[in-house]
Coordinates of C-alpha atoms in Angstrom, one line a residue:
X21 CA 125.1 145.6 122.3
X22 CA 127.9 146.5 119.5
X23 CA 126.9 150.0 119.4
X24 CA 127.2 150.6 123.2
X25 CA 130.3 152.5 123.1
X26 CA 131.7 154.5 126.2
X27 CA 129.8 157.5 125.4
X28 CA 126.8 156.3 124.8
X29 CA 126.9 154.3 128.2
X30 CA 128.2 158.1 129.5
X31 CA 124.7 159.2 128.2
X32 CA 122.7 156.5 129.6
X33 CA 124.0 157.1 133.2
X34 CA 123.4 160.8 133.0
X35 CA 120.0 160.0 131.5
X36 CA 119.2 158.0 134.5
X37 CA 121.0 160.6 136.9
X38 CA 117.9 163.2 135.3
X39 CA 115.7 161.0 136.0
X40 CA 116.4 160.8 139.4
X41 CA 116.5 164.6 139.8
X42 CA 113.6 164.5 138.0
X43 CA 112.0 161.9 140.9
X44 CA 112.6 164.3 143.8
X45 CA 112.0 167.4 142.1
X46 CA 108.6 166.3 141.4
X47 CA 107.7 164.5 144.1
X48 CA 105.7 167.5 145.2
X49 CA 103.3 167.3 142.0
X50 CA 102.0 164.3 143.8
X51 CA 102.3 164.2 147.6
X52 CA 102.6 168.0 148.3
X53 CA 98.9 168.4 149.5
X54 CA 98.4 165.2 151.3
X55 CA 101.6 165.9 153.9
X56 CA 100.3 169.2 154.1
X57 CA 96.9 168.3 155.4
X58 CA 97.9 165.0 157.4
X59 CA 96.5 162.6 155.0
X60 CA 99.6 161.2 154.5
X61 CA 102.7 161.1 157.1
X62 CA 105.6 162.3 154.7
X63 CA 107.7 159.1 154.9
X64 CA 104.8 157.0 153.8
X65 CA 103.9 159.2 151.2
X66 CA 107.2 159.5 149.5
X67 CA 107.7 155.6 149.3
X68 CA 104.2 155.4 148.4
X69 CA 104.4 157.8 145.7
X70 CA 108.3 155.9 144.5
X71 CA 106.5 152.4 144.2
X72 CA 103.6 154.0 141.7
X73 CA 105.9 156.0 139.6
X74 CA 107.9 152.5 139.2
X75 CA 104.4 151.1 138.0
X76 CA 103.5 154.2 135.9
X77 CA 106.9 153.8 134.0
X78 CA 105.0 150.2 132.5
X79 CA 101.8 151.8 131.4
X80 CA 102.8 154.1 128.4
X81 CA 105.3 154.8 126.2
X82 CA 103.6 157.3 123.8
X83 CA 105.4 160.1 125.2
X84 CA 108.7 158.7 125.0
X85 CA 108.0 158.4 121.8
X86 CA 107.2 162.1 120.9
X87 CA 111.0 162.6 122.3
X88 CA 112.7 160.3 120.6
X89 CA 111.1 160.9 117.5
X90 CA 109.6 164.0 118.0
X91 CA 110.9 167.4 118.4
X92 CA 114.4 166.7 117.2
X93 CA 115.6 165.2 114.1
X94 CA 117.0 161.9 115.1
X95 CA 119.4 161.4 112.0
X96 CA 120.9 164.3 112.8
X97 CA 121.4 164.2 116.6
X98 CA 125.0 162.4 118.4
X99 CA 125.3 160.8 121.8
X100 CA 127.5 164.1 122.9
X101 CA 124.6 166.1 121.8
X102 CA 122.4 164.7 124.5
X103 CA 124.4 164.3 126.9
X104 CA 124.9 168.6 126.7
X105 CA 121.5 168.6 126.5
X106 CA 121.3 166.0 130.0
X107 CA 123.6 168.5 131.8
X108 CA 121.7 171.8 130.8
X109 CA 118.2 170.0 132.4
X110 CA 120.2 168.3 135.8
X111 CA 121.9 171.8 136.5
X112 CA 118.4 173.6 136.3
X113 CA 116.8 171.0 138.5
X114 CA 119.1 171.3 140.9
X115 CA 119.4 175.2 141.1
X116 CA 115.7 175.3 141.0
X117 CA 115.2 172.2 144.1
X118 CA 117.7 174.8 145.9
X119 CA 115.7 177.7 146.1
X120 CA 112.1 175.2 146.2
X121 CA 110.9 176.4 143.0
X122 CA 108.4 174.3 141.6
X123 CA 109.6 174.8 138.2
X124 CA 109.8 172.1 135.1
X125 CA 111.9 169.4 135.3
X126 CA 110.0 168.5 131.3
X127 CA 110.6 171.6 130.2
X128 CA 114.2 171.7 131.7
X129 CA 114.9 168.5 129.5
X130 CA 113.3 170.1 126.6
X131 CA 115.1 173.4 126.8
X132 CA 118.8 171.3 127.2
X133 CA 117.9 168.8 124.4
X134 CA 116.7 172.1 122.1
X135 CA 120.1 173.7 122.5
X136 CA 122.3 171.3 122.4
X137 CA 120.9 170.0 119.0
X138 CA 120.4 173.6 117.5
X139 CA 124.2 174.4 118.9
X140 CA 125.4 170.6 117.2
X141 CA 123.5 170.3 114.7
X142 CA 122.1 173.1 113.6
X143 CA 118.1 174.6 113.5
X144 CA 117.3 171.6 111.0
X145 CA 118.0 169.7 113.9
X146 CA 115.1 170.6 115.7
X147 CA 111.4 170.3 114.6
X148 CA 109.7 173.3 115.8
X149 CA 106.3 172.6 114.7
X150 CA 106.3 169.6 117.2
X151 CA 107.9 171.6 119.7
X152 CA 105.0 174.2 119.5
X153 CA 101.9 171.5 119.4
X154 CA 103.7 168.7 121.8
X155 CA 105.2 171.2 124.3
X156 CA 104.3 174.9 124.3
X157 CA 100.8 174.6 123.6
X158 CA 100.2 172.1 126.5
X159 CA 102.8 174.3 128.7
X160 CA 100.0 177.4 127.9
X161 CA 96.6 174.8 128.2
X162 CA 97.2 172.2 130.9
X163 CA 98.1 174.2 134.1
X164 CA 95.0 177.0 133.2
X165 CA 92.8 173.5 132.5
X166 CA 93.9 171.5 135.7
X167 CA 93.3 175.1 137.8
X168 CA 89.4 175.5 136.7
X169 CA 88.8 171.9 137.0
X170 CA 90.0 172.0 140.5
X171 CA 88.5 175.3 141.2
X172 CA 84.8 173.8 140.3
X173 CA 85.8 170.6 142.3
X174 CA 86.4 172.5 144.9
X175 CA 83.2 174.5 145.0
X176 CA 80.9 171.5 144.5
X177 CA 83.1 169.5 147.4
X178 CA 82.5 172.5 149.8
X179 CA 78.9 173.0 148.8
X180 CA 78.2 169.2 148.9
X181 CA 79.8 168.8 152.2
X182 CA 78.2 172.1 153.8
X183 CA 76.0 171.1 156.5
X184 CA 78.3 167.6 157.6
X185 CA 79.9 167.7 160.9
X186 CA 83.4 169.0 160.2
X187 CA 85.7 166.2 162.2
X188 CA 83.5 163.9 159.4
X189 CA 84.6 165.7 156.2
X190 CA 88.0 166.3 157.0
X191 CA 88.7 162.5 157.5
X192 CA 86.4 161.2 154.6
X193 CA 88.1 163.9 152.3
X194 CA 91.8 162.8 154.1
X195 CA 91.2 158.9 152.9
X196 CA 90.2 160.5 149.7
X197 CA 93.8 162.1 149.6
X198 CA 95.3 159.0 150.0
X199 CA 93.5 157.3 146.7
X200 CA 94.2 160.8 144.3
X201 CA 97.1 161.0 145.3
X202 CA 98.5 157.6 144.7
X203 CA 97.1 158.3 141.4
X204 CA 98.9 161.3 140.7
X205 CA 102.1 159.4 141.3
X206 CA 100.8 156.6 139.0
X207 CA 100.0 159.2 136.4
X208 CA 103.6 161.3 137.1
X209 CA 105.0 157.8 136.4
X210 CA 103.1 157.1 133.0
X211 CA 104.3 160.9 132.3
X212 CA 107.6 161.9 133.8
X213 CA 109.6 158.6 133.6
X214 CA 108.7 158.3 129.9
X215 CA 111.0 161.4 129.1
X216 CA 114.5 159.3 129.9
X217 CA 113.1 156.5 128.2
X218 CA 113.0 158.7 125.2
X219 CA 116.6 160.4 125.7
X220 CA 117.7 157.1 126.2
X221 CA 115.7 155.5 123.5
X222 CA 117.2 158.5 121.2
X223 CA 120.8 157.8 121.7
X224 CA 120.5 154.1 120.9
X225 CA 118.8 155.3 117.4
X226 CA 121.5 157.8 117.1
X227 CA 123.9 154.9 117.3
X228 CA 122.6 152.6 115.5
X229 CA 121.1 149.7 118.0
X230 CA 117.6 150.8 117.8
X231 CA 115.6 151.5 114.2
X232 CA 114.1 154.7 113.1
X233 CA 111.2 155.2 115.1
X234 CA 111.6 152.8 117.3
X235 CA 109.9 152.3 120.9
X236 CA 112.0 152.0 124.2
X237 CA 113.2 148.4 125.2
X238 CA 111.9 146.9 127.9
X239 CA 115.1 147.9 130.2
X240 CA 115.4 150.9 129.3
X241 CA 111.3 151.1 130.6
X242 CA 112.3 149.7 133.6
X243 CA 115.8 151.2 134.1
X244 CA 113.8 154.4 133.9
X245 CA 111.2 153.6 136.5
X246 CA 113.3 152.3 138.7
X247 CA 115.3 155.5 138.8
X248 CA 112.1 158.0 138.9
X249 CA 111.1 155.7 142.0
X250 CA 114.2 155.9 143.9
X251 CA 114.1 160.2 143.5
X252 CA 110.7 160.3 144.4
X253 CA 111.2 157.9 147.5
X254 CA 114.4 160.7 148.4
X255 CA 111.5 163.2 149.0
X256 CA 112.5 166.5 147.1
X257 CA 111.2 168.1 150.7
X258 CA 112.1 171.9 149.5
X259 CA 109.5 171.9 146.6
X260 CA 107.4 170.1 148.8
X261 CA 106.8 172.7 151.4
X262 CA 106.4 175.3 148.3
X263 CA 103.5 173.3 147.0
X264 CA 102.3 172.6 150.1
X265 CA 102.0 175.5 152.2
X266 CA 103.6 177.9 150.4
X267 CA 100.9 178.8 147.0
X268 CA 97.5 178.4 149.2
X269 CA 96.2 177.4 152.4
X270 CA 95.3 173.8 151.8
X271 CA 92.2 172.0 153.5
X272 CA 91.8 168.2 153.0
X273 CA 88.9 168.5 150.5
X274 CA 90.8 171.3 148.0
X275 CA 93.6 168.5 148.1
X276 CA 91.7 165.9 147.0
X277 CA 90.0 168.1 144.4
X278 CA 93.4 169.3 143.1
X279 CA 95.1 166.1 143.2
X280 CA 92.3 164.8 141.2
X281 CA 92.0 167.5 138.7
X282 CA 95.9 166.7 138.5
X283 CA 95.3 162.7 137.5
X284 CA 92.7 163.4 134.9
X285 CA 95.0 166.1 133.2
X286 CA 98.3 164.2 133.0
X287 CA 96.8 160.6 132.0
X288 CA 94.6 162.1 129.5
X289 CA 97.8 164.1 127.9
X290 CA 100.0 160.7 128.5
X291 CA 97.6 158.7 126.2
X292 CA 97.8 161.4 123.5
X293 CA 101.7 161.8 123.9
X294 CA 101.9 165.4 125.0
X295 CA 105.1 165.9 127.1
X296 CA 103.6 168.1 129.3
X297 CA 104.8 169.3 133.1
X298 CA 103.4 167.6 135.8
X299 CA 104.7 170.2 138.2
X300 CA 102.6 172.9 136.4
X301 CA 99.7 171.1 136.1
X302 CA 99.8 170.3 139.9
X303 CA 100.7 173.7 140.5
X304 CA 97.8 175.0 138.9
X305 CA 95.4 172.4 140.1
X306 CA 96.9 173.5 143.4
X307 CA 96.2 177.1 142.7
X308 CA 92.5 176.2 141.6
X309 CA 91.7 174.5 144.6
X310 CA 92.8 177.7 146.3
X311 CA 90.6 179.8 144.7
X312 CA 87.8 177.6 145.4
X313 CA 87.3 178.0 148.5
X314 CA 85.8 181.4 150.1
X315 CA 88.0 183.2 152.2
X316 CA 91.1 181.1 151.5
X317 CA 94.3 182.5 151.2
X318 CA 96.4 182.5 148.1
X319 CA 100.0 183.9 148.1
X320 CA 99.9 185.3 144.8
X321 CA 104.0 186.2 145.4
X322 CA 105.1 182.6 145.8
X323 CA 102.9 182.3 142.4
X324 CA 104.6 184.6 140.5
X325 CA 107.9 183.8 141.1
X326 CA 106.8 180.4 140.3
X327 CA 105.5 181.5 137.2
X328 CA 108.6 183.3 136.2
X329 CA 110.4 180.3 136.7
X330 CA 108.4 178.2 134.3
X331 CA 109.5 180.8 131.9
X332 CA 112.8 181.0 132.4
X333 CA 113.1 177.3 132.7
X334 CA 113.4 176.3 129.0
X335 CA 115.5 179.1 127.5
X336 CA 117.4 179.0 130.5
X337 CA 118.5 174.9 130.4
X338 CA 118.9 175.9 126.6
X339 CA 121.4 178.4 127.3
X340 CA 123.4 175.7 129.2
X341 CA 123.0 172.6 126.8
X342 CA 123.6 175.0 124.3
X343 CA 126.8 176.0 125.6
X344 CA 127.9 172.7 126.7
X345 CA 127.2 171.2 123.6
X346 CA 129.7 173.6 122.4
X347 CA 132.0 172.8 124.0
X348 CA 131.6 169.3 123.7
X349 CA 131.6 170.0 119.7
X350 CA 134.8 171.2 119.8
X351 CA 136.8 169.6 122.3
X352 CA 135.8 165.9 122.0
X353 CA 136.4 163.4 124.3
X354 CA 138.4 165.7 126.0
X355 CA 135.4 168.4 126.0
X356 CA 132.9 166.0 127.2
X357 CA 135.1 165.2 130.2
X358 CA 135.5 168.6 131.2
X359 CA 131.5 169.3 130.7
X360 CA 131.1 166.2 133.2
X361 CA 133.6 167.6 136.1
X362 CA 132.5 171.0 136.3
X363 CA 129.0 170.1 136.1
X364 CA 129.8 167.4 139.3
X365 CA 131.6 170.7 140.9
X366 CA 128.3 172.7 140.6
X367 CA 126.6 170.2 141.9
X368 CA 128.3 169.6 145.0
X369 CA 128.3 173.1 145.6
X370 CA 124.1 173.1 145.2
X371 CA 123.7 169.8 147.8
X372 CA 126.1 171.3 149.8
X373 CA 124.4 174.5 150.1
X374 CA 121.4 173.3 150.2
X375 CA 122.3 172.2 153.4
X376 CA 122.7 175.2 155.8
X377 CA 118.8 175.3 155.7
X378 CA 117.8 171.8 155.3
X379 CA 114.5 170.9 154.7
X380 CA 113.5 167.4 155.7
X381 CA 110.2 165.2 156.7
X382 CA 109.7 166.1 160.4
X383 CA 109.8 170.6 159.5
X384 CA 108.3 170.1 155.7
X385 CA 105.3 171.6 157.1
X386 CA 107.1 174.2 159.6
X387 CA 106.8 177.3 157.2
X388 CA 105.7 178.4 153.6
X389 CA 108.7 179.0 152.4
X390 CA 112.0 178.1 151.1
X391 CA 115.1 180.4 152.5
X392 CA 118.3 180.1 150.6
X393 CA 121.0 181.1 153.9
X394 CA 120.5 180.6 158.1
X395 CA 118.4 183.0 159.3
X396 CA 120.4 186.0 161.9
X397 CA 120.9 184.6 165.0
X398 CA 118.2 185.7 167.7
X399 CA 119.0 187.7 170.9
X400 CA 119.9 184.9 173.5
X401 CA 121.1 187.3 176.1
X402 CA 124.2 188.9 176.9
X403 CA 127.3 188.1 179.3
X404 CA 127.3 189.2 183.1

C-alpha cells in the first residue's frame, strides 16, 4: 500500500465515480424493455438488475485486462493521465444521461483514456492496433450482430406463437422477460464493471504496486461491482424511456428476443476480452426486435440521433481528456485540482438541469422521448 499516494487514491475515487455513471447510464441496456412492457415494475427491475451486475463484476476479468494492458502502453501512462482521461468519460455520460441518449459509456472511457495518453504521453502511448481489433471493430460488428439475431428471434417467436390465445403469450413471453433480462444485467456486469477494474488496475501498475500485466485484485473486483450495482439500482430513468419507448414499439415477445440476442452477444465478447458497448449492442438488439415484427413501428429519428451519438462519443470524451490532461500536464497538483472543481461545477449544473424535466419510475413509460426544458404552459383560462 506504499505506492498509494494521494493521486492515485484521487484516481481510484474518480474511477469508481465512472463506474457509477457508468451503472445508471446503462441500466437501460438491461431493464429498458421489460418496464416498457410490464414484465417488470421499474423499482424491482432496477434493484434486480444492481444485485446481478454486483455478481457479473466476479465472473470475468478478461476485459479488464485488454484495458489495462491493452490499448495503452502501460509504462508510459501516469496516475494524472487517467484521471483526465476519468473526467473526459464522466462529463460525456452525464451530458449524454441529460438529453437520454443511449450513447457509450465504453467508448466514452476509451475516447478519455486515448486522449489523455496521446496529449501526456505522446502517440507511442497508445496502441492502435488494439484499439482497432479490441474496440472499433466490435463497435462496427456487435450492434449490426445483436440486431439480426433479434430480428430472426423475433420472427420465429411471432410465427411460433401465431395461433395461441394472446392474453397467453403476452404473459409466458413477460416471465420470459424477467429471466433475459436478469441475464443481460449479469452479462452488463461481467462486461461493463470490468472497465474500472482495468483503469483502476492500470494506475496501480503505473505506480508501481501491481506487476506488468497484472490482473485486478480482488477489491478492486469488488469495489468495482459494488459501484456499478449501486448506479444501476439509481435507475438512469432518461435513457430508459429512450430504449424503451422511444427506438420501437415494444411487445413482450420482441423484448425477450432482444434481451436475449443482447446476453449471447455481450458474454460471448466478455470471454474473448472485447471491450465492447453494451448500450449499442442492446440498442441494436432493440432495433432488431423492431424490425421483426410486421407492422411495428420504428422511429428511425430517435435512431439516428442515437447513432450520431455513438460517433461523436469517442472523439468527443477524447477532446476533453485530451484537454484536461493538458492541463493537468502543465499545472501539476495545482492543475489537477482545478480539472476536479470545474468538472464538479459542470456537473451540478447537468443534475441540476436535469431536473426541470425529471424523469423518474412512476412517468418512465409516459412518452417516447427525452425533452431537455418544461414544456409552454397550456391555456388554463383567463381572469374575469
Amino acid at each position: 500500500m506504499d505506492h498509494i499516494t494521494f493521486l492515485v487514491a484521487v484516481v481510484i475515487v474518480t474511477a469508481l465515480a465512472f463506474d457509477f455513471t457508468n451503472g445508471f447510464h446503462d441500466t437501460a441496456n438491461a431493464m429498458a424493455t421489460s418496464i416498457a412492457t410490464g414484465a417488470l415494475k421499474p423499482r424491482t427491475a432496477v434493484l434486480v438488475s444492481g444485485i446481478l451486475n454486483i455478481v457479473g463484476a466476479f465472473l470475468s476479468t478478461e476485459v479488464a485486462r485488454t484495458i489495462s494492458g491493452g490499448i495503452v502502453d502501460d509504462t508510459l501512462v501516469s496516475p494524472a493521465m487517467i484521471f483526465a482521461g476519468l473526467v473526459g468519460a464522466i462529463l460525456w455520460n452525464l451530458v449524454t444521461w441529460l438529453a437520454g441518449l443511449p450513447s457509450s459509456s465504453s467508448h466514452a472511457l476509451f475516447g478519455g483514456l486515448i486522449g489523455a495518453v496521446w496529449v501526456g504521453a505522446g502517440s507511442d502511448g497508445v496502441h492502435f492496433d488494439k484499439v482497432v481489433e479490441k474496440v472499433l471493430i466490435p463497435a462496427v460488428a456487435s450492434p449490426v450482430v445483436a440486431g439480426v439475431a433479434a430480428l430472426v428471434a423475433t420472427y420465429l417467436a411471432y410465427k411460433l406463437s401465431a395461433r395461441a390465445r394472446q392474453d397467453s403469450v403476452t404473459k409466458g413471453f413477460r416471465i420470459g422477460q424477467i429471466a433475459s433480462a436478469s441475464l443481460v444485467s449479469l452479462a452488463h456486469g461481467t462486461n461493463d464493471a470490468q472497465k474500472t477494474m482495468g483503469v483502476v488496475t492500470l494506475t496501480l501498475i503505473s505506480e508501481g504496486a501491481l506487476h506488468h500485466d497484472a490482473g485486478p485484485p480482488v477489491w478492486v473486483i469488488g469495489s468495482a461491482g459494488v459501484a456499478i450495482g449501486l448506479g444501476t439500482y439509481l435507475g438512469g430513468w432518461r435513457i430508459i424511456r429512450t430504449m424503451g419507448k422511444g427506438l420501437a414499439e415494444i411487445q413482450s415477445p420482441q423484448g425477450f428476443a432482444a434481451e436475449t440476442a443482447s446476453t449471447t452477444v455481450i458474454l460471448t465478447s466478455a470471454h474473448l476480452g472485447f471491450a465492447l458497448s453494451t448500450t449499442q449492442v442492446a440498442s441494436g438488439s432493440i432495433l432488431g426486435a423492431g424490425l421483426g415484427r410486421r407492422l411495428a413501428e420504428v422511429r428511425w429519428g430517435v435512431a439516428g440521433r442515437m447513432v450520431l451519438a455513438w460517433l461523436i462519443t469517442l472523439p468527443a470524451a477524447a477532446l476533453v481528456g485530451g484537454l484536461a490532461a493538458s492541463v493537468v500536464k502543465h499545472g501539476g497538483n495545482v492543475g489537477t485540482a482545478v480539472i476536479a472543481l470545474v468538472a464538479l461545477a459542470i456537473a451540478a449544473v447537468i443534475v441540476a438541469a436535469s431536473r426541470r424535466n425529471p424523469v423518474r419510475a412512476d412517468n418512465v413509460n409516459d412518452h417516447h422521448e427525452v425533452t431537455l426544458s418544461n414544456p409552454a404552459p397550456t391555456n388554463v383560462g383567463t381572469a374575469a
